[in-house]
PDB file of C-alpha atoms and ligand atoms in Angstrom:
ATOM      1  CA  MET Z 136      40.428-124.157  83.232  1.00  0.00           C
ATOM      2  CA  SER Z 137      39.741-127.395  85.112  1.00  0.00           C
ATOM      3  CA  VAL Z 138      36.460-127.486  87.064  1.00  0.00           C
ATOM      4  CA  VAL Z 139      38.475-128.369  90.156  1.00  0.00           C
ATOM      5  CA  ASN Z 140      39.786-124.777  90.050  1.00  0.00           C
ATOM      6  CA  HIS Z 141      36.218-123.499  90.549  1.00  0.00           C
ATOM      7  CA  LEU Z 142      35.836-125.393  93.819  1.00  0.00           C
ATOM      8  CA  PRO Z 143      35.878-123.566  97.148  1.00  0.00           C
ATOM      9  CA  VAL Z 144      39.351-124.193  98.649  1.00  0.00           C
ATOM     10  CA  ASP Z 145      38.137-126.231 101.606  1.00  0.00           C
ATOM     11  CA  VAL Z 146      36.081-128.667  99.497  1.00  0.00           C
ATOM     12  CA  ASP Z 147      37.321-132.083  98.375  1.00  0.00           C
ATOM     13  CA  PRO Z 148      35.256-133.358  95.406  1.00  0.00           C
ATOM     14  CA  ALA Z 149      35.754-136.946  96.614  1.00  0.00           C
ATOM     15  CA  ASP Z 150      33.857-136.020  99.812  1.00  0.00           C
ATOM     16  CA  LEU Z 151      31.046-134.561  97.725  1.00  0.00           C
ATOM     17  CA  GLU Z 152      30.917-137.761  95.679  1.00  0.00           C
ATOM     18  CA  HIS Z 153      30.575-139.768  98.892  1.00  0.00           C
ATOM     19  CA  VAL Z 154      27.619-137.615  99.965  1.00  0.00           C
ATOM     20  CA  ALA Z 155      26.042-137.917  96.481  1.00  0.00           C
ATOM     21  CA  ARG Z 156      26.330-141.700  96.626  1.00  0.00           C
ATOM     22  CA  CYS Z 157      24.846-141.977 100.116  1.00  0.00           C
ATOM     23  CA  VAL Z 158      21.824-139.777  99.488  1.00  0.00           C
ATOM     24  CA  ALA Z 159      21.105-141.217  96.007  1.00  0.00           C
ATOM     25  CA  VAL Z 160      21.015-144.739  97.468  1.00  0.00           C
ATOM     26  CA  LEU Z 161      18.793-143.678 100.379  1.00  0.00           C
ATOM     27  CA  ALA Z 162      16.282-142.009  98.062  1.00  0.00           C
ATOM     28  CA  GLY Z 163      16.454-144.916  95.605  1.00  0.00           C
ATOM     29  CA  ARG Z 164      15.587-147.417  98.327  1.00  0.00           C
ATOM     30  CA  LEU Z 165      12.724-145.213  99.468  1.00  0.00           C
ATOM     31  CA  ILE Z 166      11.050-145.106  96.049  1.00  0.00           C
ATOM     32  CA  VAL Z 167      11.177-148.902  95.732  1.00  0.00           C
ATOM     33  CA  ASP Z 168      10.491-149.929  99.338  1.00  0.00           C
ATOM     34  CA  GLU Z 169       7.712-147.434 100.033  1.00  0.00           C
ATOM     35  CA  ARG Z 170       6.003-147.366  96.657  1.00  0.00           C
ATOM     36  CA  PRO Z 171       2.255-147.609  97.324  1.00  0.00           C
ATOM     37  CA  VAL Z 172       0.485-150.493  95.573  1.00  0.00           C
ATOM     38  CA  ASP Z 173      -2.021-148.060  94.105  1.00  0.00           C
ATOM     39  CA  LEU Z 174       0.532-145.454  92.990  1.00  0.00           C
ATOM     40  CA  GLY Z 175      -1.077-142.857  90.769  1.00  0.00           C
ATOM     41  CA  VAL Z 176      -0.379-139.420  89.344  1.00  0.00           C
ATOM     42  CA  ALA Z 177      -0.435-136.770  92.085  1.00  0.00           C
ATOM     43  CA  GLN Z 178      -0.136-133.749  89.783  1.00  0.00           C
ATOM     44  CA  THR Z 179       0.967-132.712  86.305  1.00  0.00           C
ATOM     45  CA  LYS Z 180       3.394-130.007  85.189  1.00  0.00           C
ATOM     46  CA  SER Z 181       4.087-128.781  81.630  1.00  0.00           C
ATOM     47  CA  SER Z 182       1.479-131.077  80.018  1.00  0.00           C
ATOM     48  CA  ARG Z 183      -1.016-133.816  80.990  1.00  0.00           C
ATOM     49  CA  THR Z 184       1.748-136.391  80.459  1.00  0.00           C
ATOM     50  CA  ASP Z 185       4.423-134.550  82.500  1.00  0.00           C
ATOM     51  CA  ILE Z 186       3.634-136.227  85.790  1.00  0.00           C
ATOM     52  CA  VAL Z 187       4.586-136.110  89.458  1.00  0.00           C
ATOM     53  CA  THR Z 188       3.850-139.056  91.771  1.00  0.00           C
ATOM     54  CA  GLU Z 189       3.755-138.791  95.552  1.00  0.00           C
ATOM     55  CA  MET Z 190       7.071-140.703  95.536  1.00  0.00           C
ATOM     56  CA  ASP Z 191       8.780-137.981  93.440  1.00  0.00           C
ATOM     57  CA  SER Z 192       7.812-135.517  96.170  1.00  0.00           C
ATOM     58  CA  ARG Z 193       8.809-137.824  99.018  1.00  0.00           C
ATOM     59  CA  SER Z 194      12.140-138.652  97.381  1.00  0.00           C
ATOM     60  CA  GLU Z 195      12.926-134.950  96.912  1.00  0.00           C
ATOM     61  CA  GLN Z 196      11.975-134.227 100.552  1.00  0.00           C
ATOM     62  CA  LEU Z 197      14.349-136.961 101.705  1.00  0.00           C
ATOM     63  CA  LEU Z 198      17.185-135.673  99.498  1.00  0.00           C
ATOM     64  CA  ARG Z 199      16.639-132.134 100.785  1.00  0.00           C
ATOM     65  CA  ALA Z 200      16.587-133.234 104.427  1.00  0.00           C
ATOM     66  CA  GLU Z 201      19.688-135.437 104.126  1.00  0.00           C
ATOM     67  CA  LEU Z 202      21.659-132.778 102.251  1.00  0.00           C
ATOM     68  CA  ALA Z 203      20.670-130.173 104.862  1.00  0.00           C
ATOM     69  CA  ARG Z 204      21.891-132.552 107.593  1.00  0.00           C
ATOM     70  CA  LEU Z 205      25.180-133.487 105.890  1.00  0.00           C
ATOM     71  CA  ARG Z 206      25.973-130.189 104.105  1.00  0.00           C
ATOM     72  CA  PRO Z 207      23.968-127.439 105.849  1.00  0.00           C
ATOM     73  CA  ASP Z 208      25.667-124.528 104.053  1.00  0.00           C
ATOM     74  CA  ASP Z 209      25.063-125.803 100.514  1.00  0.00           C
ATOM     75  CA  GLY Z 210      22.248-124.815  98.154  1.00  0.00           C
ATOM     76  CA  VAL Z 211      19.782-127.289  96.607  1.00  0.00           C
ATOM     77  CA  LEU Z 212      17.889-127.232  93.294  1.00  0.00           C
ATOM     78  CA  GLY Z 213      15.396-130.038  92.676  1.00  0.00           C
ATOM     79  CA  GLU Z 214      13.034-131.071  89.903  1.00  0.00           C
ATOM     80  CA  GLU Z 215       9.977-130.915  92.150  1.00  0.00           C
ATOM     81  CA  GLY Z 216      10.413-127.305  93.186  1.00  0.00           C
ATOM     82  CA  THR Z 217      13.283-127.080  95.675  1.00  0.00           C
ATOM     83  CA  SER Z 218      15.351-123.950  95.058  1.00  0.00           C
ATOM     84  CA  GLN Z 219      17.357-122.994  98.079  1.00  0.00           C
ATOM     85  CA  ALA Z 220      20.491-120.865  97.951  1.00  0.00           C
ATOM     86  CA  GLY Z 221      23.488-121.766 100.135  1.00  0.00           C
ATOM     87  CA  SER Z 222      26.576-119.921 101.328  1.00  0.00           C
ATOM     88  CA  SER Z 223      29.319-122.518 100.638  1.00  0.00           C
ATOM     89  CA  GLY Z 224      29.625-122.149  96.853  1.00  0.00           C
ATOM     90  CA  ILE Z 225      28.190-125.658  96.312  1.00  0.00           C
ATOM     91  CA  THR Z 226      24.677-126.298  94.957  1.00  0.00           C
ATOM     92  CA  TRP Z 227      23.165-129.780  94.804  1.00  0.00           C
ATOM     93  CA  VAL Z 228      21.113-130.456  91.691  1.00  0.00           C
ATOM     94  CA  VAL Z 229      18.775-133.394  92.275  1.00  0.00           C
ATOM     95  CA  ASP Z 230      16.278-135.410  90.282  1.00  0.00           C
ATOM     96  CA  PRO Z 231      14.261-137.464  92.795  1.00  0.00           C
ATOM     97  CA  ILE Z 232      13.075-139.878  90.072  1.00  0.00           C
ATOM     98  CA  ASP Z 233      14.478-139.503  86.569  1.00  0.00           C
ATOM     99  CA  GLY Z 234      12.295-141.657  84.361  1.00  0.00           C
ATOM    100  CA  THR Z 235       9.076-140.988  86.263  1.00  0.00           C
ATOM    101  CA  VAL Z 236       6.900-142.462  83.502  1.00  0.00           C
ATOM    102  CA  ASN Z 237       8.941-145.695  83.627  1.00  0.00           C
ATOM    103  CA  TYR Z 238       8.482-145.664  87.410  1.00  0.00           C
ATOM    104  CA  LEU Z 239       4.706-145.258  87.057  1.00  0.00           C
ATOM    105  CA  TYR Z 240       4.549-148.166  84.564  1.00  0.00           C
ATOM    106  CA  GLU Z 241       7.016-150.304  86.577  1.00  0.00           C
ATOM    107  CA  ILE Z 242       9.556-150.368  83.744  1.00  0.00           C
ATOM    108  CA  PRO Z 243      12.860-150.860  85.606  1.00  0.00           C
ATOM    109  CA  ALA Z 244      14.717-147.927  84.024  1.00  0.00           C
ATOM    110  CA  TYR Z 245      14.497-145.041  86.472  1.00  0.00           C
ATOM    111  CA  ALA Z 246      17.025-143.509  88.806  1.00  0.00           C
ATOM    112  CA  VAL Z 247      17.785-140.948  91.476  1.00  0.00           C
ATOM    113  CA  SER Z 248      20.307-138.404  90.209  1.00  0.00           C
ATOM    114  CA  VAL Z 249      22.351-136.222  92.568  1.00  0.00           C
ATOM    115  CA  ALA Z 250      25.089-133.766  91.555  1.00  0.00           C
ATOM    116  CA  ALA Z 251      27.195-131.278  93.517  1.00  0.00           C
ATOM    117  CA  CYS Z 252      27.770-128.225  91.338  1.00  0.00           C
ATOM    118  CA  VAL Z 253      29.608-124.937  91.418  1.00  0.00           C
ATOM    119  CA  GLY Z 254      28.170-121.755  89.902  1.00  0.00           C
ATOM    120  CA  ASP Z 255      25.226-119.494  90.456  1.00  0.00           C
ATOM    121  CA  LEU Z 256      21.834-120.960  91.461  1.00  0.00           C
ATOM    122  CA  ALA Z 257      20.271-117.966  89.683  1.00  0.00           C
ATOM    123  CA  ASP Z 258      21.717-119.326  86.396  1.00  0.00           C
ATOM    124  CA  PRO Z 259      21.015-123.084  86.725  1.00  0.00           C
ATOM    125  CA  GLU Z 260      21.861-123.790  83.073  1.00  0.00           C
ATOM    126  CA  ARG Z 261      25.464-122.881  83.790  1.00  0.00           C
ATOM    127  CA  LEU Z 262      25.976-124.847  87.011  1.00  0.00           C
ATOM    128  CA  VAL Z 263      29.075-127.036  86.623  1.00  0.00           C
ATOM    129  CA  PRO Z 264      28.970-130.517  88.213  1.00  0.00           C
ATOM    130  CA  VAL Z 265      32.019-131.497  90.278  1.00  0.00           C
ATOM    131  CA  ALA Z 266      30.697-134.725  91.824  1.00  0.00           C
ATOM    132  CA  GLY Z 267      27.664-136.891  91.247  1.00  0.00           C
ATOM    133  CA  ALA Z 268      25.853-140.193  91.545  1.00  0.00           C
ATOM    134  CA  VAL Z 269      23.027-141.871  89.641  1.00  0.00           C
ATOM    135  CA  PHE Z 270      21.354-144.860  91.329  1.00  0.00           C
ATOM    136  CA  ASN Z 271      18.989-147.316  89.654  1.00  0.00           C
ATOM    137  CA  PRO Z 272      17.310-148.930  92.679  1.00  0.00           C
ATOM    138  CA  VAL Z 273      15.983-151.905  90.677  1.00  0.00           C
ATOM    139  CA  THR Z 274      19.312-153.074  89.221  1.00  0.00           C
ATOM    140  CA  ARG Z 275      21.162-151.572  92.259  1.00  0.00           C
ATOM    141  CA  GLU Z 276      23.661-150.025  89.859  1.00  0.00           C
ATOM    142  CA  LEU Z 277      25.304-146.916  91.288  1.00  0.00           C
ATOM    143  CA  PHE Z 278      27.166-144.782  88.736  1.00  0.00           C
ATOM    144  CA  HIS Z 279      29.399-142.153  90.301  1.00  0.00           C
ATOM    145  CA  ALA Z 280      32.233-139.734  89.634  1.00  0.00           C
ATOM    146  CA  TYR Z 281      34.042-136.682  90.906  1.00  0.00           C
ATOM    147  CA  ALA Z 282      36.021-134.154  88.905  1.00  0.00           C
ATOM    148  CA  GLY Z 283      39.463-135.543  88.174  1.00  0.00           C
ATOM    149  CA  GLY Z 284      38.704-138.900  89.836  1.00  0.00           C
ATOM    150  CA  GLY Z 285      37.325-140.980  86.973  1.00  0.00           C
ATOM    151  CA  ALA Z 286      33.882-142.582  86.700  1.00  0.00           C
ATOM    152  CA  ARG Z 287      32.868-145.833  88.361  1.00  0.00           C
ATOM    153  CA  LEU Z 288      29.991-148.283  88.525  1.00  0.00           C
ATOM    154  CA  SER Z 289      29.358-149.965  91.882  1.00  0.00           C
ATOM    155  CA  VAL Z 290      26.967-152.849  92.420  1.00  0.00           C
ATOM    156  CA  GLY Z 291      27.092-154.003  96.032  1.00  0.00           C
ATOM    157  CA  GLU Z 292      30.756-154.631  96.870  1.00  0.00           C
ATOM    158  CA  HIS Z 293      31.853-154.713  93.209  1.00  0.00           C
ATOM    159  CA  GLU Z 294      33.239-151.583  91.628  1.00  0.00           C
ATOM    160  CA  ARG Z 295      34.716-150.966  88.185  1.00  0.00           C
ATOM    161  CA  ARG Z 296      36.039-148.019  86.177  1.00  0.00           C
ATOM    162  CA  LEU Z 297      33.868-146.795  83.326  1.00  0.00           C
ATOM    163  CA  GLU Z 298      35.018-145.909  79.835  1.00  0.00           C
ATOM    164  CA  VAL Z 299      33.017-144.628  76.902  1.00  0.00           C
ATOM    165  CA  SER Z 300      32.735-146.735  73.758  1.00  0.00           C
ATOM    166  CA  ALA Z 301      35.709-146.985  71.399  1.00  0.00           C
ATOM    167  CA  GLN Z 302      33.385-146.884  68.386  1.00  0.00           C
ATOM    168  CA  THR Z 303      34.345-144.262  65.803  1.00  0.00           C
ATOM    169  CA  ASP Z 304      32.107-145.204  62.878  1.00  0.00           C
ATOM    170  CA  PRO Z 305      28.711-143.460  63.164  1.00  0.00           C
ATOM    171  CA  ALA Z 306      27.127-146.101  60.932  1.00  0.00           C
ATOM    172  CA  LEU Z 307      27.937-148.698  63.606  1.00  0.00           C
ATOM    173  CA  ALA Z 308      26.956-146.496  66.549  1.00  0.00           C
ATOM    174  CA  LEU Z 309      24.004-147.308  68.818  1.00  0.00           C
ATOM    175  CA  LEU Z 310      22.319-143.968  69.435  1.00  0.00           C
ATOM    176  CA  GLY Z 311      20.292-142.966  72.509  1.00  0.00           C
ATOM    177  CA  THR Z 312      17.846-140.088  72.591  1.00  0.00           C
ATOM    178  CA  GLY Z 313      14.700-138.910  74.369  1.00  0.00           C
ATOM    179  CA  PHE Z 314      11.610-136.794  73.895  1.00  0.00           C
ATOM    180  CA  GLY Z 315       9.877-134.050  75.828  1.00  0.00           C
ATOM    181  CA  TYR Z 316       6.346-133.975  77.259  1.00  0.00           C
ATOM    182  CA  ASP Z 317       4.998-131.238  74.989  1.00  0.00           C
ATOM    183  CA  SER Z 318       3.477-132.886  71.903  1.00  0.00           C
ATOM    184  CA  ALA Z 319       4.405-130.088  69.458  1.00  0.00           C
ATOM    185  CA  LYS Z 320       7.969-130.228  70.680  1.00  0.00           C
ATOM    186  CA  ARG Z 321       7.974-134.033  70.409  1.00  0.00           C
ATOM    187  CA  ALA Z 322       6.924-133.715  66.764  1.00  0.00           C
ATOM    188  CA  ARG Z 323       9.926-131.462  66.108  1.00  0.00           C
ATOM    189  CA  GLN Z 324      12.176-133.940  67.931  1.00  0.00           C
ATOM    190  CA  ALA Z 325      10.778-136.773  65.781  1.00  0.00           C
ATOM    191  CA  ALA Z 326      11.529-134.758  62.648  1.00  0.00           C
ATOM    192  CA  LEU Z 327      15.087-134.310  63.797  1.00  0.00           C
ATOM    193  CA  LEU Z 328      15.411-138.034  64.449  1.00  0.00           C
ATOM    194  CA  THR Z 329      14.501-138.807  60.829  1.00  0.00           C
ATOM    195  CA  ALA Z 330      17.651-136.910  59.804  1.00  0.00           C
ATOM    196  CA  VAL Z 331      19.766-139.233  61.947  1.00  0.00           C
ATOM    197  CA  ILE Z 332      18.089-142.645  62.200  1.00  0.00           C
ATOM    198  CA  SER Z 333      19.229-143.988  58.826  1.00  0.00           C
ATOM    199  CA  ARG Z 334      22.837-142.996  59.499  1.00  0.00           C
ATOM    200  CA  VAL Z 335      23.411-145.015  62.687  1.00  0.00           C
ATOM    201  CA  ARG Z 336      23.222-148.667  63.721  1.00  0.00           C
ATOM    202  CA  ASP Z 337      19.943-148.243  65.602  1.00  0.00           C
ATOM    203  CA  VAL Z 338      18.203-146.033  68.154  1.00  0.00           C
ATOM    204  CA  ARG Z 339      17.213-146.578  71.797  1.00  0.00           C
ATOM    205  CA  ARG Z 340      14.771-144.447  73.834  1.00  0.00           C
ATOM    206  CA  ILE Z 341      15.291-145.701  77.397  1.00  0.00           C
ATOM    207  CA  GLY Z 342      13.184-143.059  79.156  1.00  0.00           C
ATOM    208  CA  SER Z 343      15.679-141.713  81.692  1.00  0.00           C
ATOM    209  CA  ALA Z 344      18.226-139.160  80.539  1.00  0.00           C
ATOM    210  CA  ALA Z 345      20.360-139.792  83.625  1.00  0.00           C
ATOM    211  CA  LEU Z 346      20.570-143.506  82.750  1.00  0.00           C
ATOM    212  CA  ASP Z 347      21.151-142.675  79.060  1.00  0.00           C
ATOM    213  CA  LEU Z 348      24.203-140.629  80.058  1.00  0.00           C
ATOM    214  CA  CYS Z 349      25.432-143.380  82.398  1.00  0.00           C
ATOM    215  CA  SER Z 350      24.952-145.873  79.542  1.00  0.00           C
ATOM    216  CA  ILE Z 351      27.227-143.676  77.441  1.00  0.00           C
ATOM    217  CA  ALA Z 352      29.805-143.703  80.257  1.00  0.00           C
ATOM    218  CA  ALA Z 353      29.570-147.516  80.439  1.00  0.00           C
ATOM    219  CA  GLY Z 354      29.787-148.000  76.645  1.00  0.00           C
ATOM    220  CA  ARG Z 355      26.258-149.488  76.553  1.00  0.00           C
ATOM    221  CA  LEU Z 356      25.275-146.767  74.108  1.00  0.00           C
ATOM    222  CA  ASP Z 357      27.793-145.228  71.715  1.00  0.00           C
ATOM    223  CA  VAL Z 358      26.368-141.733  71.398  1.00  0.00           C
ATOM    224  CA  TYR Z 359      23.399-139.755  72.722  1.00  0.00           C
ATOM    225  CA  TYR Z 360      21.665-136.492  72.032  1.00  0.00           C
ATOM    226  CA  GLU Z 361      18.564-134.819  73.376  1.00  0.00           C
ATOM    227  CA  SER Z 362      17.061-131.362  73.298  1.00  0.00           C
ATOM    228  CA  GLY Z 363      14.998-130.002  76.174  1.00  0.00           C
ATOM    229  CA  LEU Z 364      16.779-131.562  79.148  1.00  0.00           C
ATOM    230  CA  ASN Z 365      16.704-129.744  82.472  1.00  0.00           C
ATOM    231  CA  PRO Z 366      19.806-129.328  84.657  1.00  0.00           C
ATOM    232  CA  TRP Z 367      18.564-132.052  87.067  1.00  0.00           C
ATOM    233  CA  ASP Z 368      18.175-134.577  84.210  1.00  0.00           C
ATOM    234  CA  ARG Z 369      21.772-134.192  83.119  1.00  0.00           C
ATOM    235  CA  ALA Z 370      24.019-132.722  85.861  1.00  0.00           C
ATOM    236  CA  ALA Z 371      25.318-135.955  87.423  1.00  0.00           C
ATOM    237  CA  GLY Z 372      25.275-137.913  84.156  1.00  0.00           C
ATOM    238  CA  GLN Z 373      27.250-135.349  82.188  1.00  0.00           C
ATOM    239  CA  LEU Z 374      30.060-135.422  84.749  1.00  0.00           C
ATOM    240  CA  ILE Z 375      30.034-139.247  84.733  1.00  0.00           C
ATOM    241  CA  VAL Z 376      30.410-139.225  80.916  1.00  0.00           C
ATOM    242  CA  ALA Z 377      33.255-136.690  81.037  1.00  0.00           C
ATOM    243  CA  GLU Z 378      35.053-138.706  83.726  1.00  0.00           C
ATOM    244  CA  ALA Z 379      34.629-141.843  81.610  1.00  0.00           C
ATOM    245  CA  GLY Z 380      36.649-140.151  78.849  1.00  0.00           C
ATOM    246  CA  GLY Z 381      33.717-138.797  76.848  1.00  0.00           C
ATOM    247  CA  VAL Z 382      32.716-135.394  75.609  1.00  0.00           C
ATOM    248  CA  VAL Z 383      29.465-133.595  76.439  1.00  0.00           C
ATOM    249  CA  ARG Z 384      28.555-130.524  74.425  1.00  0.00           C
ATOM    250  CA  GLY Z 385      25.579-128.390  73.492  1.00  0.00           C
ATOM    251  CA  VAL Z 386      24.868-126.011  70.644  1.00  0.00           C
ATOM    252  CA  ASP Z 387      28.120-124.354  71.702  1.00  0.00           C
ATOM    253  CA  ALA Z 388      30.779-125.832  73.982  1.00  0.00           C
ATOM    254  CA  GLU Z 389      28.627-126.326  77.082  1.00  0.00           C
ATOM    255  CA  PRO Z 390      25.482-128.482  77.223  1.00  0.00           C
ATOM    256  CA  THR Z 391      22.265-126.526  77.830  1.00  0.00           C
ATOM    257  CA  SER Z 392      18.542-127.229  77.730  1.00  0.00           C
ATOM    258  CA  ASP Z 393      18.638-126.542  73.982  1.00  0.00           C
ATOM    259  CA  LEU Z 394      20.909-129.490  73.279  1.00  0.00           C
ATOM    260  CA  VAL Z 395      23.084-132.139  74.895  1.00  0.00           C
ATOM    261  CA  VAL Z 396      25.284-134.425  72.784  1.00  0.00           C
ATOM    262  CA  ALA Z 397      27.410-136.995  74.638  1.00  0.00           C
ATOM    263  CA  GLY Z 398      29.819-139.782  73.751  1.00  0.00           C
ATOM    264  CA  PRO Z 399      33.316-140.294  72.382  1.00  0.00           C
ATOM    265  CA  GLN Z 400      34.608-137.100  70.737  1.00  0.00           C
ATOM    266  CA  VAL Z 401      34.494-138.328  67.120  1.00  0.00           C
ATOM    267  CA  LEU Z 402      30.871-139.458  67.363  1.00  0.00           C
ATOM    268  CA  VAL Z 403      29.801-136.343  69.256  1.00  0.00           C
ATOM    269  CA  GLU Z 404      31.213-134.072  66.582  1.00  0.00           C
ATOM    270  CA  GLN Z 405      29.541-136.122  63.808  1.00  0.00           C
ATOM    271  CA  LEU Z 406      26.186-136.089  65.607  1.00  0.00           C
ATOM    272  CA  ALA Z 407      26.468-132.362  66.281  1.00  0.00           C
ATOM    273  CA  ALA Z 408      27.165-131.749  62.586  1.00  0.00           C
ATOM    274  CA  TRP Z 409      23.940-133.605  61.714  1.00  0.00           C
ATOM    275  CA  VAL Z 410      21.629-132.103  64.309  1.00  0.00           C
ATOM    276  CA  LEU Z 411      22.873-128.510  64.678  1.00  0.00           C
ATOM    277  CA  PRO Z 412      21.690-127.234  61.264  1.00  0.00           C
ATOM    278  CA  ALA Z 413      18.130-128.457  61.965  1.00  0.00           C
ATOM    279  CA  ARG Z 414      17.710-126.174  65.026  1.00  0.00           C
ATOM    280  CA  THR Z 415      14.479-128.044  65.792  1.00  0.00           C
ATOM    281  CA  TRP Z 416      14.715-127.216  69.500  1.00  0.00           C
ATOM    282  CA  ILE Z 417      13.686-123.671  68.578  1.00  0.00           C
ATOM    283  CA  ASP Z 418       9.921-123.264  68.860  1.00  0.00           C
ATOM    284  CA  PRO Z 419       8.881-121.498  65.599  1.00  0.00           C
ATOM    285  CA  ALA Z 420       6.304-119.540  67.632  1.00  0.00           C
ATOM    286  CA  ARG Z 421       9.158-118.171  69.746  1.00  0.00           C
ATOM    287  CA  GLU Z 422      11.043-116.966  66.653  1.00  0.00           C
ATOM    288  CA  ALA Z 423       8.039-115.452  64.856  1.00  0.00           C
TER     289      ALA Z 423
HETATM  290  C1  LIG N1783      12.625-137.184  81.623  1.00  0.00           C
HETATM  291  C2  LIG N1783      13.503-138.370  81.267  1.00  0.00           C
HETATM  292  C3  LIG N1783      13.392-138.689  79.785  1.00  0.00           C
HETATM  293  C4  LIG N1783      13.769-137.510  78.927  1.00  0.00           C
HETATM  294  C5  LIG N1783      12.902-136.314  79.300  1.00  0.00           C
HETATM  295  C6  LIG N1783      13.049-135.999  80.801  1.00  0.00           C
HETATM  296  P1  LIG N1783      11.698-137.134  84.159  1.00  0.00           P
HETATM  297  O1  LIG N1783      12.812-136.835  83.000  1.00  0.00           O
HETATM  298  O2  LIG N1783      14.826-138.116  81.591  1.00  0.00           O
HETATM  299  O3  LIG N1783      14.266-139.732  79.390  1.00  0.00           O
HETATM  300  O4  LIG N1783      13.579-137.851  77.578  1.00  0.00           O
HETATM  301  O5  LIG N1783      13.389-135.227  78.539  1.00  0.00           O
HETATM  302  O6  LIG N1783      12.217-134.914  81.112  1.00  0.00           O
HETATM  303  O7  LIG N1783      10.521-136.281  83.822  1.00  0.00           O
HETATM  304  O8  LIG N1783      11.379-138.572  84.086  1.00  0.00           O
HETATM  305  O9  LIG N1783      12.370-136.744  85.423  1.00  0.00           O
END
């Protein structure tokens, strides 16, 4: 069934996309314009390297306030702790800075990611994006899509349709991936990469899953996989890939935090066939 059929009857996904674009750009400008010169790490989360800066918190506050103003009946789920149920059937899934480590180091590959989803906030893994926007405030690239409307890249006044790569040969495919903050998990992810790296053209680790997915939509990467992504890392990007003609899957049909594989169908199925048997996203301690 098309995701459009899950939408509340009075909701137009194009309107949600407009909201996603507006708030992503506002938050993106904030993190660049108001970045303190002495920006440091405000707190850490899952490990000493899983960081939050004061601008992550400020960006999420701005997103929450703007969404409450524009869509007061919707729910919001954010990376930095927002979890607020709504009554409209729409939940916004936001990443106030995806690529926080790049942001800290002033590497210009970070973005604000905003997605309008349908589904149950109590089961965030299964929220289904119906509109979304990813904004890189340094390049001013705004990637956006709504269900059934195609994916687009806007830079200022210029806008173009996005299409995934036409590459079908895995040996010629440029592969994107990423790693988690937990060092034991990263070691398992590295082991998995050794099963893949010699079979593709080359590998890129950009440092922002949202921008990785948008790069897939724009054909700047041919195929991408990562284990351990959270809903806010992937919600907008996975819709943008699907609307650019790509496929996004997980261990089973739907992407989850265990695994996301994205790209043109042929490459996604090949990648899945290589990575699925390894099951390296399973912590051996969890299975013991
Ligand atoms: C991280 C980035 C990174 C990916 C990690 C994510 P954050 O998100 O998207 O590329 O490899 O898995 O956690 O922490 O910068 O919002």
